[in-house]
């Protein structure tokens, strides 16, 4: 055993590597005991601690030493302590990490002779919390006095989160004892599960041409319409290539961009156009088929010519065709590789535009090297119902094209080449998840007749894609609190016309639950770049031309959207309300109001209500000027958290800084709700936190009564409303507002939720 007091600051990469190697080591073990032993060895050796141990709680809640590096090996399974004893007990009892350089001076220090730990002076302990329950503690100790650096504390907390999930999986997959199963997977990658569900399939990396097979036939819409679609798609594809080529040229020089210029030329080729026209006119083929076949004709001629150079040209034609087919709306995403299962799409980064074009019938899961929980690509993946794990370190280098992966979007695990036993376990878990959902429904049915205990709550749904509207209705949402129209725009290949938008909004309004439908105006820019919009090379897009700023910079686009909304609302006689994203100045609301009034006057209908999103902290300081300009207020906590805390919500490197449970966020929400109440305003909350049981509980405690959540969260949130004791909310509010850190806030909320509706922690 070595004594060590690291002095040099440790590299951040050391922690990342530790996380990755721990996951790998655990994947290679066959039982929970081995997995824990591998973990404690790695942590102690890599970080130079004299001791690293894991204690697990037994059925009585006592802590039992389960693995150790540095304490007496015989103590494993023997050392047992109630949570009321010692520093480890304190960590479990308070569900709170503890790091101290002088453990022996701490009032809760207790000496356990069985472990021989009197020699250890410094102590760090992190609770292992699984679904709101403390299931154990990870501890580290050093002989010499050691001050734990802040980034190490964060790294150990992240590691604890990983360990707790691994424990869960290992417990189920590989019970120790005789007849142990073999190693369950070739490797285990751990990231952040951002879209729930499980997907099993073979890896295809983004960039693989999906469009080499003939497109699925669709009905012929008439000669004129098909030729128009072709012309529009070609223009859009050419524009997209131009932008792309310019970007590549600026970054890597003209030679690198040459291939895109070639594709651009081919798309403009009059011979190709003539062939497409002939197929539409003479064979009554829809644009997709005509494009596909016309290029096949060209390729057949070129291939016949023989020399390699000419064959290369054929490949260029096929690549250009892929661009054109994409612009015609043929689903992107890789083709299903041969063999069982669908496609697991692998990418370093996945943009919202790429995600919007994925076909959930082909893509069974998404894995990416970067990304975060509230990034729009993740929100879209949830909308599409595609399980996703993001922020997997070294993903691209670790996984090969065609490899078989099982992706667990709930826990953030990716099993490489999983053994049959893992697949079987996950099938069983699917059953368990459905059973948990049934428990929530049964609880709700049992409690609902008594009426809502928290009075006056209104539950609305957030939707991005039209199919979610059906789900919102089925789950009992009282209306739509947020329709993110940019997802529709992201699925287009050119600016949609007023007519196309009217058709889309009408379909949406017909499918929506009865009640208000809050339609948010195009919230593009930032991470949501539309390929057909003018490109701006912004150094800081999240602080740049995004949301309403972007919309108002394209007056014709703004006008067209408002006109289409007014028209669709009038035709459907729906309770449409128009929401403006990322307002920071009164003139933005005035400008949109003007468009709304013009469009309404032209249609001869009264203007629809106009709302403002509170997403920028600056709104809080100019309420007296902004409120008179808005008919309603909706809080976007995703962006509000980002801007209030100065943390990029898409950047996994600063993930630990991003939390809607940060005291600053909660205090801002509390202040705002109180202030709005004095004006007789009742705001709604549509950020992701409203759909999380802990977040919903926090918002109820702070006095919010209108929550807009993703469709799947409507039922659990309704259940929560029936379970919470309204009389206890003021005390909870006080406790939440007094908590000094996000972890403290979460602990307070977890306790309250455990009392009110424990089954929601399992759901
Ligand atoms: C928000 O920011 O909270 C919000 C609802 O908008 P989006 O997540 O689409 O940015
Ligand atoms: Mg937002």
XYZ file of C-alpha atoms and ligand atoms in Angstrom:
774
model
C 0.000 0.000 0.000
C 1.427 3.362 -0.894
C 1.043 6.621 0.889
C 0.437 9.494 -1.393
C -0.502 13.099 -1.415
C -0.747 14.203 -5.006
C 0.555 17.721 -5.312
C 0.532 18.500 -9.020
C -2.898 19.385 -10.369
C -4.365 16.385 -12.113
C -5.271 16.543 -15.743
C -8.986 16.566 -16.511
C -8.266 13.802 -19.067
C -7.193 11.520 -16.218
C -10.722 11.533 -14.825
C -12.333 10.952 -18.197
C -10.011 8.058 -18.839
C -10.790 6.658 -15.408
C -14.514 6.733 -16.166
C -13.993 4.977 -19.462
C -11.580 2.375 -18.108
C -13.859 1.633 -15.173
C -16.737 0.959 -17.543
C -14.514 -1.258 -19.688
C -13.188 -3.155 -16.694
C -16.676 -3.691 -15.353
C -17.882 -4.945 -18.723
C -15.180 -7.586 -18.628
C -16.271 -8.986 -15.254
C -18.877 -11.633 -14.688
C -20.312 -10.706 -11.290
C -21.151 -7.722 -9.144
C -18.381 -8.598 -6.676
C -15.776 -8.616 -9.425
C -17.146 -5.428 -10.936
C -16.889 -3.591 -7.618
C -13.415 -4.984 -6.963
C -12.257 -3.795 -10.383
C -13.738 -0.347 -9.729
C -12.117 0.231 -6.335
C -8.741 -0.994 -7.621
C -8.826 1.367 -10.568
C -9.907 4.401 -8.547
C -7.279 3.837 -5.866
C -4.473 3.113 -8.296
C -5.177 5.836 -10.829
C -5.837 8.602 -8.331
C -3.252 7.490 -5.795
C -5.599 6.948 -2.860
C -4.569 4.540 -0.144
C -8.087 3.225 0.147
C -11.116 3.067 -2.043
C -14.152 1.107 -0.868
C -17.752 0.537 -1.754
C -20.375 -0.073 0.921
C -23.816 -1.299 -0.073
C -26.988 -1.040 1.957
C -28.681 -4.249 3.005
C -32.417 -4.760 3.353
C -32.393 -3.048 6.796
C -30.554 -0.033 5.427
C -27.274 -0.929 7.181
C -24.063 -0.381 5.239
C -21.987 -3.459 4.487
C -18.458 -3.300 3.073
C -18.767 -4.830 -0.391
C -15.356 -4.163 -1.944
C -12.154 -2.517 -0.894
C -8.714 -1.638 -2.090
C -6.569 -0.866 0.926
C -8.613 -2.094 3.900
C -8.265 -5.653 5.139
C -9.724 -7.964 2.502
C -11.278 -10.126 5.269
C -13.381 -7.133 6.260
C -15.447 -7.449 3.079
C -18.881 -8.727 4.010
C -17.984 -8.426 7.720
C -17.902 -4.707 8.416
C -21.431 -3.559 8.877
C -22.669 -0.259 10.302
C -25.981 1.487 10.760
C -26.359 4.753 8.918
C -26.261 6.593 12.225
C -22.588 5.686 12.700
C -19.357 7.027 11.299
C -18.611 9.258 8.350
C -19.718 6.672 5.813
C -23.033 6.415 7.671
C -23.336 10.189 7.608
C -22.903 10.243 3.831
C -25.654 7.637 3.417
C -27.942 9.151 6.011
C -27.738 12.652 4.604
C -27.405 11.452 0.986
C -24.695 14.043 0.773
C -21.063 13.854 -0.299
C -18.465 14.581 2.356
C -14.816 15.413 1.784
C -12.579 16.242 4.682
C -8.812 16.442 5.065
C -9.034 15.755 8.840
C -11.526 12.933 9.188
C -10.382 12.136 12.734
C -11.458 15.610 13.901
C -14.975 15.265 12.490
C -17.633 14.839 15.218
C -19.084 11.849 13.412
C -15.724 10.056 13.053
C -15.895 6.514 14.333
C -13.098 4.013 14.394
C -13.894 0.556 13.031
C -11.103 -1.736 14.280
C -11.989 -4.512 11.801
C -10.831 -2.353 8.924
C -7.626 -1.072 10.511
C -8.517 2.412 9.376
C -7.143 4.415 12.282
C -4.199 5.388 10.175
C -6.267 7.261 7.599
C -6.536 10.949 8.050
C -8.456 12.225 5.030
C -11.805 10.949 3.918
C -14.074 11.384 0.906
C -17.468 9.746 0.578
C -20.123 9.982 -2.125
C -23.617 8.524 -1.784
C -24.712 6.016 -4.406
C -28.257 7.126 -5.136
C -30.451 5.055 -7.396
C -33.963 6.235 -8.242
C -34.179 8.366 -5.132
C -32.827 5.702 -2.764
C -29.357 5.567 -1.246
C -28.033 2.117 -2.165
C -24.507 2.584 -0.843
C -21.452 4.793 -0.461
C -18.184 5.090 -2.387
C -15.336 6.142 -0.113
C -11.715 7.129 -0.602
C -9.096 7.637 2.118
C -5.491 8.749 2.441
C -2.964 8.244 5.212
C -1.603 11.769 4.894
C -3.658 14.860 5.198
C -5.026 15.494 1.719
C -7.118 18.338 0.371
C -9.414 17.032 -2.322
C -9.300 19.359 -5.337
C -12.682 20.585 -6.559
C -12.459 18.842 -9.929
C -11.644 15.580 -8.209
C -14.750 15.907 -6.058
C -16.803 16.400 -9.215
C -15.082 13.457 -10.931
C -15.781 11.151 -7.984
C -19.420 12.200 -7.972
C -19.676 11.444 -11.672
C -17.980 8.125 -11.083
C -20.444 7.362 -8.285
C -23.322 7.966 -10.707
C -21.718 5.519 -13.106
C -21.018 2.958 -10.387
C -24.583 3.020 -9.183
C -25.948 2.249 -12.628
C -23.355 -0.456 -13.103
C -24.296 -2.013 -9.804
C -27.875 -2.086 -10.925
C -27.081 -3.733 -14.222
C -24.618 -6.190 -12.727
C -26.999 -7.155 -9.960
C -29.551 -8.156 -12.500
C -27.282 -9.590 -15.125
C -24.703 -11.522 -13.292
C -25.544 -12.771 -9.831
C -22.491 -14.134 -8.050
C -22.257 -17.734 -6.951
C -21.994 -21.068 -8.688
C -22.829 -21.410 -12.336
C -21.825 -17.869 -13.095
C -22.546 -16.705 -16.584
C -19.735 -15.793 -18.930
C -18.622 -12.200 -19.561
C -21.775 -10.497 -20.783
C -20.414 -8.126 -23.407
C -17.277 -7.351 -25.402
C -17.309 -3.851 -23.994
C -19.502 -1.428 -22.159
C -19.578 2.248 -23.037
C -21.132 4.679 -20.628
C -22.634 8.008 -21.556
C -25.682 10.032 -20.794
C -29.045 8.461 -21.550
C -31.139 11.277 -23.012
C -33.954 9.478 -24.769
C -35.432 6.483 -22.975
C -35.913 2.985 -24.285
C -33.721 0.209 -25.563
C -32.504 -0.311 -29.124
C -30.605 -3.271 -30.514
C -28.982 -3.106 -33.914
C -25.866 -2.752 -35.981
C -23.804 0.388 -36.128
C -23.887 2.636 -39.119
C -21.898 5.827 -38.940
C -23.531 9.000 -40.117
C -22.204 9.874 -43.507
C -22.824 6.442 -45.006
C -24.876 7.047 -48.147
C -28.411 5.887 -47.385
C -29.800 6.745 -50.713
C -28.301 4.234 -53.063
C -31.415 2.090 -53.028
C -34.549 3.093 -54.967
C -36.843 5.247 -52.828
C -40.114 3.809 -51.546
C -42.762 4.513 -54.208
C -45.257 7.250 -53.462
C -48.345 8.366 -55.400
C -47.904 10.569 -58.485
C -49.146 14.093 -57.644
C -49.537 15.269 -61.236
C -47.019 16.444 -63.800
C -46.911 20.115 -62.816
C -46.631 19.395 -59.071
C -43.885 16.782 -59.499
C -41.832 19.049 -61.787
C -42.234 21.872 -59.289
C -41.095 19.608 -56.450
C -38.054 18.604 -58.488
C -37.166 22.228 -59.310
C -37.514 23.286 -55.681
C -35.526 20.367 -54.351
C -32.761 20.938 -56.890
C -32.522 24.622 -55.938
C -32.456 23.748 -52.251
C -29.793 21.065 -52.767
C -27.654 23.426 -54.842
C -27.946 26.114 -52.173
C -27.072 23.649 -49.465
C -24.002 22.509 -51.415
C -22.959 26.094 -52.045
C -23.084 26.911 -48.346
C -21.273 23.719 -47.450
C -18.606 24.217 -50.110
C -18.027 27.793 -48.961
C -17.624 26.630 -45.377
C -15.210 23.850 -46.321
C -13.277 26.225 -48.570
C -12.924 28.786 -45.785
C -11.706 26.167 -43.349
C -9.696 23.776 -45.519
C -9.054 25.468 -48.878
C -10.465 25.208 -52.384
C -9.115 21.702 -53.083
C -11.120 20.223 -50.222
C -14.293 21.924 -51.424
C -13.845 20.849 -55.055
C -15.970 17.722 -54.767
C -18.980 19.721 -53.559
C -18.567 22.144 -56.439
C -18.602 19.134 -58.791
C -21.847 17.883 -57.205
C -23.334 21.348 -57.565
C -22.515 21.344 -61.303
C -23.995 17.905 -61.801
C -27.248 18.973 -60.166
C -27.438 21.847 -62.605
C -26.710 19.584 -65.603
C -29.400 20.278 -68.297
C -29.155 16.694 -69.572
C -30.098 15.401 -66.119
C -32.990 17.818 -65.914
C -34.235 16.706 -69.347
C -34.122 13.072 -68.294
C -36.036 13.765 -65.072
C -38.628 15.757 -66.997
C -39.037 12.930 -69.517
C -39.617 10.359 -66.784
C -42.193 12.551 -65.036
C -44.029 13.410 -68.239
C -43.764 10.120 -70.116
C -43.801 7.577 -67.278
C -45.896 9.538 -64.743
C -43.174 8.945 -62.136
C -43.105 10.967 -58.898
C -40.082 13.256 -58.584
C -38.125 10.863 -56.308
C -38.421 7.922 -58.710
C -37.715 10.134 -61.724
C -34.538 11.501 -60.136
C -33.412 8.054 -59.084
C -33.981 6.495 -62.507
C -32.598 9.442 -64.479
C -29.306 9.167 -62.612
C -29.284 5.389 -63.164
C -29.598 6.078 -66.896
C -26.625 8.451 -66.811
C -24.608 6.016 -64.717
C -25.355 3.138 -67.099
C -23.975 5.175 -69.986
C -20.894 6.242 -68.022
C -20.154 2.788 -66.631
C -20.291 1.309 -70.103
C -17.512 3.684 -71.088
C -15.006 1.719 -69.024
C -12.033 3.716 -67.739
C -11.815 4.294 -64.025
C -12.015 8.060 -64.325
C -15.423 7.790 -65.951
C -16.636 5.366 -63.294
C -15.612 7.893 -60.654
C -17.862 10.352 -62.412
C -20.710 7.844 -62.025
C -20.073 7.832 -58.296
C -20.204 11.614 -58.254
C -23.572 11.490 -59.962
C -24.875 9.063 -57.369
C -23.603 11.263 -54.516
C -25.227 14.316 -56.048
C -28.421 12.310 -56.418
C -28.329 11.478 -52.706
C -28.282 15.197 -52.026
C -31.250 15.736 -54.294
C -33.259 12.850 -52.864
C -32.651 14.166 -49.378
C -33.953 17.531 -50.516
C -37.030 15.726 -51.791
C -37.668 14.437 -48.307
C -36.436 10.845 -48.685
C -35.555 9.842 -45.134
C -31.906 10.192 -44.319
C -30.027 7.933 -41.965
C -28.131 4.881 -42.983
C -29.749 1.936 -44.677
C -30.374 -1.050 -42.441
C -27.305 -3.223 -42.575
C -27.790 -6.899 -43.301
C -28.690 -9.102 -40.392
C -30.997 -8.763 -37.437
C -32.279 -5.595 -35.802
C -32.256 -2.061 -37.133
C -29.632 0.604 -37.347
C -27.830 2.157 -34.423
C -26.807 5.527 -35.737
C -23.359 6.607 -34.603
C -22.102 10.156 -34.923
C -19.589 12.391 -33.289
C -22.185 15.155 -33.178
C -25.762 14.997 -34.383
C -27.416 18.267 -35.278
C -31.135 18.892 -34.750
C -31.553 19.088 -38.546
C -29.968 15.653 -39.014
C -32.061 14.223 -36.198
C -35.265 15.642 -37.653
C -34.678 13.663 -40.850
C -34.170 10.291 -39.175
C -36.665 7.573 -39.846
C -37.636 5.849 -36.561
C -38.680 2.781 -38.528
C -35.032 2.258 -39.512
C -33.010 3.892 -36.767
C -33.512 1.997 -33.499
C -31.058 4.018 -31.418
C -28.656 6.932 -31.520
C -25.200 7.062 -29.954
C -23.047 10.171 -30.093
C -19.716 11.288 -28.715
C -21.022 14.726 -27.749
C -24.372 16.095 -26.636
C -26.444 16.708 -23.540
C -29.828 16.150 -21.949
C -31.451 19.397 -23.033
C -29.771 19.716 -26.430
C -32.357 19.981 -29.170
C -31.074 16.824 -30.833
C -31.935 14.973 -27.608
C -35.336 16.637 -27.340
C -35.999 15.609 -30.942
C -34.857 12.049 -30.315
C -37.389 11.892 -27.474
C -40.049 13.299 -29.808
C -39.233 10.637 -32.363
C -39.161 7.932 -29.693
C -35.613 6.858 -30.612
C -33.513 5.788 -27.597
C -30.310 7.831 -27.347
C -27.085 7.819 -25.386
C -24.877 10.871 -25.833
C -21.569 12.189 -24.475
C -19.788 8.851 -24.721
C -16.057 9.548 -24.445
C -14.015 8.165 -27.343
C -17.073 6.631 -28.965
C -16.004 7.004 -32.558
C -12.665 5.319 -31.940
C -14.191 2.542 -29.819
C -16.915 1.237 -32.103
C -16.657 -0.246 -35.580
C -19.101 0.075 -38.454
C -21.463 -2.910 -38.476
C -20.789 -3.824 -34.833
C -23.788 -5.027 -32.849
C -24.823 -2.674 -30.031
C -27.492 -2.735 -27.382
C -28.330 0.832 -26.398
C -29.974 1.516 -23.045
C -31.266 5.082 -23.254
C -32.578 5.029 -19.669
C -29.244 4.354 -18.022
C -26.791 5.605 -20.624
C -25.242 2.191 -21.330
C -24.078 0.862 -24.657
C -23.186 -2.846 -24.691
C -20.879 -3.891 -27.492
C -21.693 -7.275 -28.928
C -24.014 -8.174 -26.034
C -24.423 -11.779 -24.940
C -27.904 -13.371 -25.226
C -28.351 -13.088 -21.462
C -28.137 -9.277 -21.687
C -30.718 -9.194 -24.423
C -32.973 -11.444 -22.372
C -32.528 -9.225 -19.318
C -33.441 -6.146 -21.309
C -36.550 -7.829 -22.670
C -37.499 -8.557 -19.071
C -36.803 -4.932 -18.131
C -39.133 -3.773 -20.885
C -41.818 -5.797 -19.167
C -40.867 -4.284 -15.800
C -41.070 -0.755 -17.218
C -44.522 -1.454 -18.588
C -45.497 -2.843 -15.199
C -44.215 0.346 -13.493
C -46.298 2.440 -15.892
C -49.312 0.322 -14.956
C -48.636 1.030 -11.271
C -48.679 4.773 -11.990
C -51.940 4.450 -13.908
C -53.506 2.365 -11.122
C -52.391 4.830 -8.432
C -53.849 7.636 -10.452
C -57.135 5.819 -10.962
C -57.341 5.137 -7.226
C -56.636 8.727 -6.224
C -58.295 10.714 -8.969
C -61.897 10.322 -7.684
C -60.905 12.288 -4.588
C -60.149 15.241 -6.850
C -56.803 17.002 -7.214
C -55.174 17.711 -3.879
C -53.177 20.526 -5.394
C -55.925 22.802 -6.558
C -56.121 24.468 -9.902
C -53.353 22.574 -11.633
C -53.478 22.558 -15.407
C -51.393 20.031 -17.325
C -50.543 20.729 -20.929
C -48.223 18.933 -23.343
C -45.066 19.956 -25.213
C -44.910 18.569 -28.718
C -42.389 18.778 -31.508
C -43.591 16.313 -34.098
C -47.207 15.731 -35.141
C -47.430 12.115 -33.972
C -46.910 13.369 -30.422
C -50.222 15.201 -30.565
C -52.082 11.893 -30.506
C -50.038 10.830 -27.480
C -50.791 14.158 -25.763
C -54.509 13.547 -26.239
C -54.342 9.928 -25.090
C -52.438 10.830 -21.933
C -55.064 13.391 -21.013
C -53.299 16.718 -21.591
C -55.688 19.653 -21.260
C -54.138 21.344 -24.272
C -50.786 22.043 -25.893
C -48.502 24.310 -23.904
C -45.713 24.344 -26.471
C -45.742 23.369 -30.128
C -42.142 23.699 -31.292
C -42.752 24.679 -34.916
C -39.067 24.673 -35.770
C -39.088 20.862 -35.842
C -41.424 21.112 -38.857
C -39.065 23.635 -40.448
C -36.098 21.361 -39.724
C -37.766 18.595 -41.709
C -38.126 20.783 -44.806
C -35.560 21.351 -47.525
C -36.641 24.851 -48.516
C -38.644 27.569 -46.787
C -42.176 26.171 -46.527
C -44.803 28.261 -48.305
C -47.791 29.752 -46.508
C -49.945 27.054 -48.099
C -47.693 24.249 -46.857
C -47.621 25.760 -43.390
C -51.388 26.175 -43.254
C -51.753 22.500 -44.159
C -49.302 21.504 -41.418
C -50.886 23.689 -38.700
C -54.369 22.502 -39.640
C -53.308 18.875 -39.331
C -51.719 19.673 -35.985
C -54.788 21.497 -34.678
C -57.040 18.648 -35.736
C -54.881 16.137 -33.872
C -54.370 18.268 -30.738
C -56.352 17.757 -27.539
C -59.234 20.150 -27.038
C -58.123 23.262 -25.212
C -55.540 25.909 -25.856
C -52.775 25.280 -28.380
C -49.728 27.450 -27.757
C -47.800 27.627 -31.000
C -44.269 28.894 -30.690
C -42.959 30.916 -33.587
C -39.951 29.543 -35.414
C -37.167 29.168 -32.834
C -34.260 28.588 -35.223
C -30.617 29.592 -35.097
C -28.267 28.668 -32.284
C -27.887 24.898 -32.563
C -30.977 24.622 -34.780
C -29.626 25.751 -38.112
C -31.898 25.369 -41.099
C -29.860 24.203 -44.100
C -31.800 26.452 -46.468
C -31.507 29.607 -44.327
C -28.755 32.136 -45.002
C -25.617 30.886 -43.279
C -23.861 33.092 -40.748
C -20.510 32.184 -39.375
C -21.225 33.071 -35.769
C -18.516 32.597 -33.150
C -21.152 32.296 -30.422
C -24.420 31.105 -31.975
C -26.207 30.570 -28.647
C -25.720 34.268 -27.938
C -26.231 35.184 -31.563
C -28.893 35.448 -34.212
C -31.304 32.894 -32.790
C -34.998 32.600 -31.900
C -37.033 35.771 -32.336
C -33.905 37.666 -33.369
C -33.407 35.295 -36.275
C -37.095 35.348 -37.163
C -37.288 39.113 -37.270
C -34.147 39.212 -39.391
C -36.179 37.332 -42.035
C -39.304 39.505 -42.164
C -40.887 37.505 -44.984
C -40.493 34.286 -43.065
C -42.028 35.837 -39.966
C -44.905 37.267 -41.959
C -45.564 33.958 -43.732
C -45.623 32.017 -40.473
C -47.956 34.435 -38.725
C -50.278 34.523 -41.746
C -50.364 30.751 -41.916
C -51.140 30.482 -38.212
C -53.950 33.019 -38.380
C -55.404 31.224 -41.385
C -55.165 27.750 -39.846
C -56.632 28.931 -36.523
C -59.551 30.575 -38.328
C -60.233 27.524 -40.481
C -60.090 25.146 -37.527
C -61.723 27.571 -35.088
C -59.072 26.573 -32.612
C -57.875 28.312 -29.459
C -54.468 29.142 -30.916
C -52.072 31.305 -28.922
C -48.866 32.601 -30.423
C -45.683 32.394 -28.380
C -42.507 34.395 -29.023
C -39.245 32.665 -28.002
C -36.256 34.297 -26.313
C -37.713 37.753 -25.914
C -35.183 40.275 -24.651
C -36.734 43.570 -25.753
C -40.175 45.121 -26.018
C -39.820 45.985 -29.690
C -39.642 42.288 -30.551
C -43.100 41.746 -29.083
C -44.391 44.891 -30.788
C -43.045 43.748 -34.142
C -44.732 40.351 -33.863
C -47.958 41.940 -32.597
C -47.989 44.152 -35.669
C -47.657 41.144 -37.967
C -50.396 39.384 -36.056
C -52.737 42.328 -36.285
C -52.102 42.792 -39.993
C -52.714 39.140 -40.767
C -55.837 39.052 -38.587
C -57.249 42.211 -40.175
C -56.625 40.778 -43.635
C -58.469 37.604 -42.631
C -61.195 39.580 -40.834
C -60.688 37.852 -37.475
C -59.677 39.173 -34.050
C -55.936 38.816 -33.330
C -54.851 35.702 -31.441
C -53.334 36.130 -27.962
C -49.607 36.822 -27.990
C -47.270 35.408 -25.363
C -43.675 35.886 -24.351
C -41.240 33.213 -23.303
C -39.129 33.994 -20.295
C -35.802 32.462 -21.251
C -33.370 35.358 -20.860
C -32.648 36.670 -17.348
C -32.908 40.226 -18.635
C -36.699 39.779 -18.808
C -36.850 39.620 -15.021
C -35.572 43.167 -14.785
C -37.943 44.781 -17.246
C -41.237 43.154 -16.407
C -43.090 46.419 -16.008
C -42.258 47.230 -19.643
C -42.719 43.788 -21.134
C -45.805 42.502 -19.347
C -48.166 45.074 -20.888
C -47.008 43.855 -24.308
C -47.756 40.176 -23.682
C -51.101 38.470 -23.147
C -49.518 35.459 -21.496
C -46.174 34.272 -20.156
C -44.444 30.932 -20.548
C -41.192 29.987 -18.848
C -38.556 28.109 -20.792
C -36.431 26.759 -17.995
C -34.015 25.024 -20.373
C -32.733 28.271 -21.762
C -33.327 30.262 -18.604
C -30.989 27.864 -16.783
C -28.427 28.148 -19.590
C -28.401 31.938 -19.611
C -28.767 32.477 -15.883
C -25.879 30.153 -15.062
C -23.784 30.991 -18.136
C -23.595 27.305 -19.056
C -23.991 26.031 -22.596
C -26.824 23.509 -22.361
C -25.329 21.500 -25.265
C -21.820 21.172 -23.942
C -21.158 17.986 -22.007
C -17.873 19.377 -20.685
C -19.805 21.727 -18.428
C -22.664 19.351 -17.722
C -22.063 19.394 -13.995
C -22.647 23.160 -13.973
C -26.024 22.952 -15.703
C -28.925 22.293 -13.346
C -32.442 23.694 -13.098
C -32.124 22.835 -9.402
C -29.424 25.426 -8.962
C -30.479 27.770 -6.133
C -30.122 30.756 -8.473
C -32.597 29.248 -10.932
C -35.088 28.322 -8.231
C -34.878 31.728 -6.619
C -35.422 33.414 -9.970
C -38.443 31.179 -10.590
C -39.795 31.942 -7.140
C -39.312 35.672 -7.493
C -40.905 35.690 -10.912
C -43.963 33.682 -9.877
C -44.576 35.943 -6.894
C -44.139 39.080 -8.962
C -46.446 37.819 -11.714
C -49.088 36.935 -9.127
C -49.174 40.562 -8.009
C -50.070 41.423 -11.613
C -52.755 38.749 -11.688
C -50.728 36.697 -14.170
C -50.598 32.921 -14.134
C -47.501 31.764 -15.994
C -46.952 28.314 -17.413
C -43.668 26.414 -17.390
C -42.652 24.463 -20.479
C -38.975 23.631 -19.898
C -37.934 19.999 -19.418
C -37.857 20.282 -15.613
C -41.662 20.463 -15.525
C -41.814 16.890 -16.845
C -39.433 15.466 -14.261
C -41.142 14.397 -11.008
C -38.566 16.299 -8.927
C -38.838 19.383 -11.129
C -42.633 19.296 -11.131
C -42.619 19.015 -7.354
C -40.272 21.992 -7.081
C -42.495 24.047 -9.370
C -45.632 23.133 -7.425
C -43.868 24.145 -4.221
C -42.917 27.471 -5.787
C -46.567 28.072 -6.641
C -46.657 27.258 -10.367
C -49.934 25.678 -11.397
C -49.684 25.365 -15.190
C -47.123 22.864 -16.357
C -46.446 21.820 -19.916
C -44.615 18.511 -20.164
C -43.743 15.946 -22.822
C -46.704 13.660 -23.546
C -45.268 10.662 -21.729
C -44.816 12.733 -18.585
C -48.448 13.881 -18.433
C -49.686 10.805 -16.594
C -46.949 10.654 -13.917
C -47.283 14.406 -13.372
C -51.049 14.089 -12.965
C -50.404 11.351 -10.480
C -48.007 13.581 -8.584
C -50.624 16.319 -8.385
C -53.004 13.831 -6.769
C -50.434 12.564 -4.302
C -48.871 15.770 -3.030
C -50.260 17.285 0.119
C -50.932 20.892 -0.761
C -50.622 21.961 2.862
C -47.012 20.722 2.905
C -45.967 22.800 -0.099
C -45.098 26.077 1.690
C -42.683 24.260 3.988
C -41.159 22.480 1.000
C -40.767 25.814 -0.782
C -38.899 27.231 2.212
C -36.646 24.189 2.394
C -35.920 24.232 -1.339
C -35.096 27.928 -1.323
C -32.809 27.548 1.692
C -30.769 24.708 0.171
C -27.322 25.972 -0.807
C -26.411 23.707 -3.745
C -28.204 21.841 -6.561
C -27.369 18.542 -4.848
C -28.975 19.791 -1.630
C -32.063 20.924 -3.491
C -32.369 17.548 -5.189
C -31.986 15.774 -1.871
C -34.749 17.840 -0.320
C -37.013 17.153 -3.288
C -36.196 13.435 -3.369
C -37.181 13.100 0.240
C -40.449 14.908 -0.337
C -41.197 12.797 -3.386
C -40.353 9.611 -1.534
C -42.980 10.546 1.014
C -45.640 11.696 -1.427
C -45.306 9.287 -4.338
C -42.445 6.786 -3.962
C -43.595 4.790 -6.992
C -42.748 7.771 -9.208
C -39.093 7.263 -8.394
C -39.355 3.762 -9.817
C -41.444 4.697 -12.847
C -36.792 26.176 -23.027
O -35.794 26.805 -23.364
O -37.034 25.839 -21.860
C -37.774 25.750 -24.037
C -38.916 25.204 -23.699
O -37.408 25.906 -25.339
P -36.364 24.935 -26.072
O -36.026 23.794 -25.172
O -36.997 24.470 -27.326
O -35.205 25.866 -26.307
Mg -35.755 27.695 -25.370
